[in-house]
Coordinates of C-alpha atoms (C1' of nucleotides) in Angstrom, one line a residue:
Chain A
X124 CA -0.7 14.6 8.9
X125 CA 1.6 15.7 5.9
X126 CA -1.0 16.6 3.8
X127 CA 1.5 19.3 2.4
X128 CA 4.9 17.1 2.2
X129 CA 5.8 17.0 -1.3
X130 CA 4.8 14.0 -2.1
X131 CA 1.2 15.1 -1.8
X132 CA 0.1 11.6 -0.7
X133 CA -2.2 11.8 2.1
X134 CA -2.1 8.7 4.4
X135 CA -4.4 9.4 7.0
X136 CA -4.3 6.0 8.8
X137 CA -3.3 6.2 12.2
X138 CA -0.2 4.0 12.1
X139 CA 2.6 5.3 14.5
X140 CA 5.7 5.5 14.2
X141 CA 6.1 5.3 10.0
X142 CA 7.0 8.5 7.9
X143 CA 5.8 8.8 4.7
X144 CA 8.8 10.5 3.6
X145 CA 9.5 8.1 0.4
X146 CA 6.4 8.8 -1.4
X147 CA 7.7 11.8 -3.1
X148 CA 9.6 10.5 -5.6
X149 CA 7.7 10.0 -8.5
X150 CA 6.5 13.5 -8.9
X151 CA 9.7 15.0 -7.8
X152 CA 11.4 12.7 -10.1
X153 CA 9.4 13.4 -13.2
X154 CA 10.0 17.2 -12.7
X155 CA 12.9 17.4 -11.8
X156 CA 14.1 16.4 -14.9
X157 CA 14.7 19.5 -15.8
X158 CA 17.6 19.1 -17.8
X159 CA 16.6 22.6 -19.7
X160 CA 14.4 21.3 -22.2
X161 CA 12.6 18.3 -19.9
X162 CA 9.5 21.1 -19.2
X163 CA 9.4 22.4 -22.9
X164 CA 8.9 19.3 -24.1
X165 CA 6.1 18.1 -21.9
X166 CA 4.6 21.1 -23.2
X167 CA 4.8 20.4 -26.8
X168 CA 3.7 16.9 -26.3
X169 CA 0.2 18.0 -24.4
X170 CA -0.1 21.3 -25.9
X171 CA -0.5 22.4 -29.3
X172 CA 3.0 24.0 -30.6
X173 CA 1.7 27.2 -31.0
X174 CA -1.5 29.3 -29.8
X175 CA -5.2 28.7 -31.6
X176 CA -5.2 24.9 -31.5
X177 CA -6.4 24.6 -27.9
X178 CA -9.5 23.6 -28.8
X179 CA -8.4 21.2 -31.8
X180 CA -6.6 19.3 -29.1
X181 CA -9.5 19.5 -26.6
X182 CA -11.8 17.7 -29.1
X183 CA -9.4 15.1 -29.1
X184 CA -7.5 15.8 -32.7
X185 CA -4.3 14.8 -30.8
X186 CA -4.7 10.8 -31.4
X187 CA -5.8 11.7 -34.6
X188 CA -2.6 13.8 -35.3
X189 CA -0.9 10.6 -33.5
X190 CA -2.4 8.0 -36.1
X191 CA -1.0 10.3 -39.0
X192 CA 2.7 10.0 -37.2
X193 CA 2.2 6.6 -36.7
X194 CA 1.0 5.8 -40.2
X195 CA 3.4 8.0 -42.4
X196 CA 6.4 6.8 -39.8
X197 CA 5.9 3.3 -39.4
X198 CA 4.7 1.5 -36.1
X199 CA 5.6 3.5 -33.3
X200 CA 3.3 4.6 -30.3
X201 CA 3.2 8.2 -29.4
X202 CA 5.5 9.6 -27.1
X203 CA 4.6 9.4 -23.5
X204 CA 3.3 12.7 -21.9
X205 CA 5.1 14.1 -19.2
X206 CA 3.6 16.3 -17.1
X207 CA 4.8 19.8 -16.5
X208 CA 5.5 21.4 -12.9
X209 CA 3.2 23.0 -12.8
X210 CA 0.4 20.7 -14.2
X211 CA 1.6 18.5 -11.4
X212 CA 0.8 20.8 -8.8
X213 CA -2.3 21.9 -10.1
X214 CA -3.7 18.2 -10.3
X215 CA -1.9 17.5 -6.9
X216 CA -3.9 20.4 -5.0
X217 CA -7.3 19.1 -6.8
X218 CA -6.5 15.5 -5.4
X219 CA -5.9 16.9 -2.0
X220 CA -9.2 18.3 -2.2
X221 CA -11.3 15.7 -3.6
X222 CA -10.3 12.2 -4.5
X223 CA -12.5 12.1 -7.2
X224 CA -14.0 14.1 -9.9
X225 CA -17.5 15.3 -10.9
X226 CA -17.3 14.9 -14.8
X227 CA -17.6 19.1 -14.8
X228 CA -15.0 19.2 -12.5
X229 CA -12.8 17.0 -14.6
X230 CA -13.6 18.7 -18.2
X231 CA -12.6 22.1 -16.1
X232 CA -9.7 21.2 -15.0
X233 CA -8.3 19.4 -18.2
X234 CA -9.3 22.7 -20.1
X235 CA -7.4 24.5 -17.3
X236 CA -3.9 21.9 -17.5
X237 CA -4.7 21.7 -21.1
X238 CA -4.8 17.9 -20.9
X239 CA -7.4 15.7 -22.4
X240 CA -10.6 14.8 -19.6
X241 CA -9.5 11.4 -20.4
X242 CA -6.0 12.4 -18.8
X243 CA -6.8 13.8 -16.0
X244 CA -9.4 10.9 -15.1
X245 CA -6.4 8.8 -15.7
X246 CA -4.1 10.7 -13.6
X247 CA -6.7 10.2 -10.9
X248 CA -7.0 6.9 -11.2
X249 CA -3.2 6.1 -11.1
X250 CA -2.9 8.5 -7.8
X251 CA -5.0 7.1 -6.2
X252 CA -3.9 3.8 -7.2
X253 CA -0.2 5.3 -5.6
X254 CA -2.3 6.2 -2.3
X255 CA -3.6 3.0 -1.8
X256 CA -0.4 1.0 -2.1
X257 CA 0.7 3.4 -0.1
X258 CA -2.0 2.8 2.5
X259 CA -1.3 -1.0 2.4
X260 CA 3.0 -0.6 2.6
X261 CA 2.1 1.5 6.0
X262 CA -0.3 -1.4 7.2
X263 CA 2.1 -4.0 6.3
X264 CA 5.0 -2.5 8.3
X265 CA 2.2 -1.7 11.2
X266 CA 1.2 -5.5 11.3
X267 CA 4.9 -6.6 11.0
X268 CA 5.4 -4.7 14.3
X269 CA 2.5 -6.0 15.9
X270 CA 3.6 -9.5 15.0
X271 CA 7.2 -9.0 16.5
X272 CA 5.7 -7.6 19.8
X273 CA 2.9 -10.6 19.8
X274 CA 5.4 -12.9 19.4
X275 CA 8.0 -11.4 21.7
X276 CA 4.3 -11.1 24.4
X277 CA 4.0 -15.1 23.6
X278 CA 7.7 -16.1 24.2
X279 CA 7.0 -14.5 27.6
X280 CA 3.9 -16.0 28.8
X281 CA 5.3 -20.1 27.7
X282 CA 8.2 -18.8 29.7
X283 CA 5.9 -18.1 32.8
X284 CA 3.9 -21.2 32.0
X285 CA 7.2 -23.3 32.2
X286 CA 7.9 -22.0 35.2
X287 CA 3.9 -22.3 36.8
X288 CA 4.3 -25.8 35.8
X289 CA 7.6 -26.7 37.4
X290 CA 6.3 -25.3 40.0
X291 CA 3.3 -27.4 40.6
X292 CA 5.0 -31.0 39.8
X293 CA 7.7 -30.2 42.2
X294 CA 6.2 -32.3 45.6
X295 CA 4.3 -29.7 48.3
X296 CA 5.7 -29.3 52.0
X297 CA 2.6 -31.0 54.0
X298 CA 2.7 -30.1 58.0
X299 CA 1.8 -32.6 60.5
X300 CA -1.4 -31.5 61.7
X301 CA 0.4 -33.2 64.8
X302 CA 4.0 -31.7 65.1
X303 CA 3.9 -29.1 62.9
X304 CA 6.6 -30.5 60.9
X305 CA 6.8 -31.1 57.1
X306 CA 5.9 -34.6 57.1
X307 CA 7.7 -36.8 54.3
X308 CA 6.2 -37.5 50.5
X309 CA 5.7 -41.3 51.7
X310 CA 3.4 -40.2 54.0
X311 CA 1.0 -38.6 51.9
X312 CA -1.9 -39.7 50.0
X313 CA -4.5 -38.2 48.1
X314 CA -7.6 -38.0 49.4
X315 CA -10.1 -39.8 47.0
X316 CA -13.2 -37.3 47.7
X317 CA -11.9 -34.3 48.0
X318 CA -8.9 -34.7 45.8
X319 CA -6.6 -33.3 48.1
X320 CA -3.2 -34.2 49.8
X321 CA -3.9 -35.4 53.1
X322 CA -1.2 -37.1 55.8
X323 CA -1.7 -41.0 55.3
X324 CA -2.2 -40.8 59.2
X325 CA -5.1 -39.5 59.1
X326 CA -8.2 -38.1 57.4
X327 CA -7.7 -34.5 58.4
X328 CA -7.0 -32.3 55.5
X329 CA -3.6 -31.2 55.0
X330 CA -2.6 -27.6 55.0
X331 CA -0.8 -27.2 51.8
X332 CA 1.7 -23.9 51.6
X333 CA 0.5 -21.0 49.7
X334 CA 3.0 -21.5 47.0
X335 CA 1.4 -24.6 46.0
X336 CA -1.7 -22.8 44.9
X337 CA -1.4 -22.0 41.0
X338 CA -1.5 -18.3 40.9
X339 CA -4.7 -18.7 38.0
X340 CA -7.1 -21.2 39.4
X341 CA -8.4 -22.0 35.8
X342 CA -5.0 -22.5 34.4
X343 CA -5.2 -26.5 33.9
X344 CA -1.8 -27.9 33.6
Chain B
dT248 C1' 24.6 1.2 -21.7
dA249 C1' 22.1 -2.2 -18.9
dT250 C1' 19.0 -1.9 -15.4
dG251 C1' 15.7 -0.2 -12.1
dT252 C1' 12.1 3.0 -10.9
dC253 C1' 8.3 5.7 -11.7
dA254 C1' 4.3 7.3 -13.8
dA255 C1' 1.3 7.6 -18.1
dA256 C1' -1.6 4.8 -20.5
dT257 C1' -4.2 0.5 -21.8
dT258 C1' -7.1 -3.4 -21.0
dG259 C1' -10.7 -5.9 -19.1
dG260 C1' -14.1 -6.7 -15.7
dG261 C1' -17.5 -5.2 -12.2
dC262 C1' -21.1 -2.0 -10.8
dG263 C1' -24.9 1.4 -10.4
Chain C
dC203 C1' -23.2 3.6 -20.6
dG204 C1' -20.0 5.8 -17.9
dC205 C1' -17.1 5.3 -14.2
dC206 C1' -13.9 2.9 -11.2
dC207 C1' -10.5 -0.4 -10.1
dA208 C1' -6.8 -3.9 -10.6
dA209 C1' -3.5 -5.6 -13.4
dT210 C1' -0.5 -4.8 -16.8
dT211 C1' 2.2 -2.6 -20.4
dT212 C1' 5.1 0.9 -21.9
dG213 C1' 8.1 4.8 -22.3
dA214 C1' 11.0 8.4 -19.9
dC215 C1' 14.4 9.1 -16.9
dA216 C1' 18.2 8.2 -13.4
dT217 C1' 22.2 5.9 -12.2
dA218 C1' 25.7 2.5 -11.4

DNA sequence: TATGTCAAATTGGGCG
DNA sequence: CGCCCAATTTGACATA
């Protein structure tokens, strides 16, 4: 399945018929916000400004540099990180690999996006999160389909039920067993025992016409 | 610029 | 305790 469209969401679920083709937006739409500076400043807010603080940041000085801001410049939060390109991509690949992440595998690849572990188990989360609803939209449409067909299946059979019924309460063509000839509904009766039309002129069973038979003997109308 | 959308982040609860 | 999930909040961005 699209396990390479851009939207990197893999939905394996074997619905036909539905495209996944909307689930791209969010990633394209946070990079492509490249306006010229959109990228850069991604960067600054994940990375240190400038080289030797990588591992300042990786022991988490960034909400500490954060509480500073906030306490010097009054009570605003920090400015939401958005990820790079290429930070995208990178997590995007590990997801289609693995869902989930050993906490090695986590603490490499935020040393690797130069994110926080805490980020990148975050960004995890919320994709998969993404997937799921994902998963559930597909389903939904799937069982909205299934409905309209079931429904359309039903309207069919109470059709044919109708018609089985006016069938059987319209009165049978009984033959003399004498003539041969359809004898009149005033001249039938049913036969107590055997629950069967018989000519009132006699006992002798009376041969109904095929058509009278309901086509599903357990069918009780 | 008001509004909607998307995704990063937070919160709180459940579980092994 | 650490991890995951669901629900929610929040900020960045697009666009009408």
């Amino acid at each position: 399945m699209g396990a390479t469209s851009p939207s990197g969401l893999e939905l394996t679920m074997a619905v036909p018929g539905l495209s996944s083709s909307s689930g791209s937006e969010g990633f394209v739409g946070c990079n492509n916000s490249n306006n010229g500076n959109g990228n850069m400043r991604d960067l600054d807010m994940n990375q240190p400004a400038s080289g030797g603080e990588e591992e300042e940041f990786l022991m988490g000085s960034v909400e500490e540099d954060e509480e500073e801001v906030r306490g010097a410049g009054g009570p605003h939060r920090p400015k939401k990180l958005r990820l790079s390109k290429e930070q995208s991509r990178l997590l995007e690949e590990s997801f289609r690999l693995n869902h989930t992440l050993s906490p090695k595998q986590k603490e490499a690849l935020a040393i690797k996006l130069k994110l926080r572990p805490r980020q990148v188990e975050v960004w995890f989360q919320n994709r998969r999160a993404r997937t799921k609803l994902k998963h559930t939209e597909m389903e939904c449409e799937y069982l909205k389909r299934c409905f309209g067909s079931l429904t359309e299946e039903n309207r069919r059979l109470q059709r044919e039920v109708e018609e089985l019924r006016a069938m059987r309460m319209a009165p049978p063509t009984v033959l003399s067993p004498h003539t041969r000839q359809p004898l009149p509904a005033s001249a039938l009766t049913m036969c107590p025992r055997c629950e069967r039309i018989t000519a009132a002129t006699g006992p002798r069973t009376a041969r109904l016409p095929s058509s009278f038979n309901p086509r599903r003997p357990s069918a009780a109308f």
